[in-house]
CSV table of C-alpha atoms in Angstrom, one decimal:
chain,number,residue,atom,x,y,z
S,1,UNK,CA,32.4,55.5,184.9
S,2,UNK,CA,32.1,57.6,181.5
S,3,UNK,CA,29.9,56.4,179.0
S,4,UNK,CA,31.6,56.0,176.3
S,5,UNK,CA,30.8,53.9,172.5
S,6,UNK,CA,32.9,51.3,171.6
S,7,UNK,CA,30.8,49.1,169.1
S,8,UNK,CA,27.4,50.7,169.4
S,9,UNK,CA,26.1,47.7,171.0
S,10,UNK,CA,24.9,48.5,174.7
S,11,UNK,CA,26.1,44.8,176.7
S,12,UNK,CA,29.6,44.7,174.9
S,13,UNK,CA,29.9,48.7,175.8
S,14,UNK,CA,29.6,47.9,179.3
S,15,UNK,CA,31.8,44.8,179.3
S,16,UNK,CA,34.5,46.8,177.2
S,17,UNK,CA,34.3,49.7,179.6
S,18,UNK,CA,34.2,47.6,182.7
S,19,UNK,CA,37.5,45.8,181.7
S,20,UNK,CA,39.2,49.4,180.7
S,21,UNK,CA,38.3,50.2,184.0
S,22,UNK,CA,39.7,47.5,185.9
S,23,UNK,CA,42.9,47.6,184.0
S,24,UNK,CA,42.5,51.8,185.5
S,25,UNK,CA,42.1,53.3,181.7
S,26,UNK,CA,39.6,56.0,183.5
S,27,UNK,CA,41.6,56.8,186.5
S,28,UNK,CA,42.9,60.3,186.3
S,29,UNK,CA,46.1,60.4,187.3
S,30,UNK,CA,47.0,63.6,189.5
S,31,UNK,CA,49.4,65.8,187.4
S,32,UNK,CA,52.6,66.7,189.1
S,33,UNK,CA,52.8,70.1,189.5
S,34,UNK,CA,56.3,71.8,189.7
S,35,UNK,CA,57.6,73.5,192.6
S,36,UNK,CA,57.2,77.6,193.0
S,37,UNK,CA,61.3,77.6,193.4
S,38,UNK,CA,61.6,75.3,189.4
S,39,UNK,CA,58.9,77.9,188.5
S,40,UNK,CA,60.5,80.5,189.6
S,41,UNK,CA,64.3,79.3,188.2
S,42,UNK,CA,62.9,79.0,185.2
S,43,UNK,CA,61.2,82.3,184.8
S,44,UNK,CA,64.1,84.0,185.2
S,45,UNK,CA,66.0,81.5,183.1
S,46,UNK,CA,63.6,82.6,180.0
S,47,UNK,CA,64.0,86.7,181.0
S,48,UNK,CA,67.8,86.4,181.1
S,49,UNK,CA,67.7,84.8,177.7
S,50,UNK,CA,65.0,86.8,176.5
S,51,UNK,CA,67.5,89.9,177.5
S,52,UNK,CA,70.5,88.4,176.0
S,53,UNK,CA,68.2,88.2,172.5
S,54,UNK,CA,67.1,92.0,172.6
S,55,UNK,CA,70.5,93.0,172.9
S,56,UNK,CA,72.0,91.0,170.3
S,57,UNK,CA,69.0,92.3,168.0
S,58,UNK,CA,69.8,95.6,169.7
S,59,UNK,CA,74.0,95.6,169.0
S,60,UNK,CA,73.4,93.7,165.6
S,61,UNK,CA,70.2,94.1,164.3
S,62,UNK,CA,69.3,90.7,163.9
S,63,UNK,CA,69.7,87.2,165.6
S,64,UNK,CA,71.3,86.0,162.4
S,65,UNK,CA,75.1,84.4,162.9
S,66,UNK,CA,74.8,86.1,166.7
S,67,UNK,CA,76.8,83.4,168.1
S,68,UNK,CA,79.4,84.1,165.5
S,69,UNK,CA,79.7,87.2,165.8
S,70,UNK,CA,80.4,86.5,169.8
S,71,UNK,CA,82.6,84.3,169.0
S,72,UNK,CA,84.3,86.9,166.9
S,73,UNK,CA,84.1,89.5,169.6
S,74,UNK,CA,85.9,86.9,172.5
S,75,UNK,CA,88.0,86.0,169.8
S,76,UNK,CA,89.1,89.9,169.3
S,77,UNK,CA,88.5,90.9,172.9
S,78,UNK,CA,91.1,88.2,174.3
């Protein structure tokens, strides 16, 4: 058990921290990790929209009104 101060006085720090840790306050819950294949869908989730932002800023210049200007462009295109 961690010492830790609640009041500053020693009997009702132990009684205080003896109840937190029968209600489980200091058990450390195991994180849940995510699978390599989530990582790995997600990495390449961020590249592809990482690539689709350096060539907007690449065609236009800037991300401003970029989905606007797609719009325009599927709009003309069709």
């Amino acid at each position: 058990m961690k010492n830790v101060v609640f009041t500053g006085v020693e009997c009702d720090d132990r009684r205080i921290a003896g109840e937190l840790q029968a209600m489980g306050y200091f058990d450390e819950q195991g994180k849940e990790s995510k699978s390599t294949f989530s990582k790995m869908v997600e990495a390449v989730g961020n590249f592809v929209t990482w690539m689709r932002w350096k060539g907007e800023v690449g065609v236009y210049g800037c991300r401003v009104a970029a989905d606007h200007a797609r719009y325009m462009e599927a709009k003309v295109s069709a």
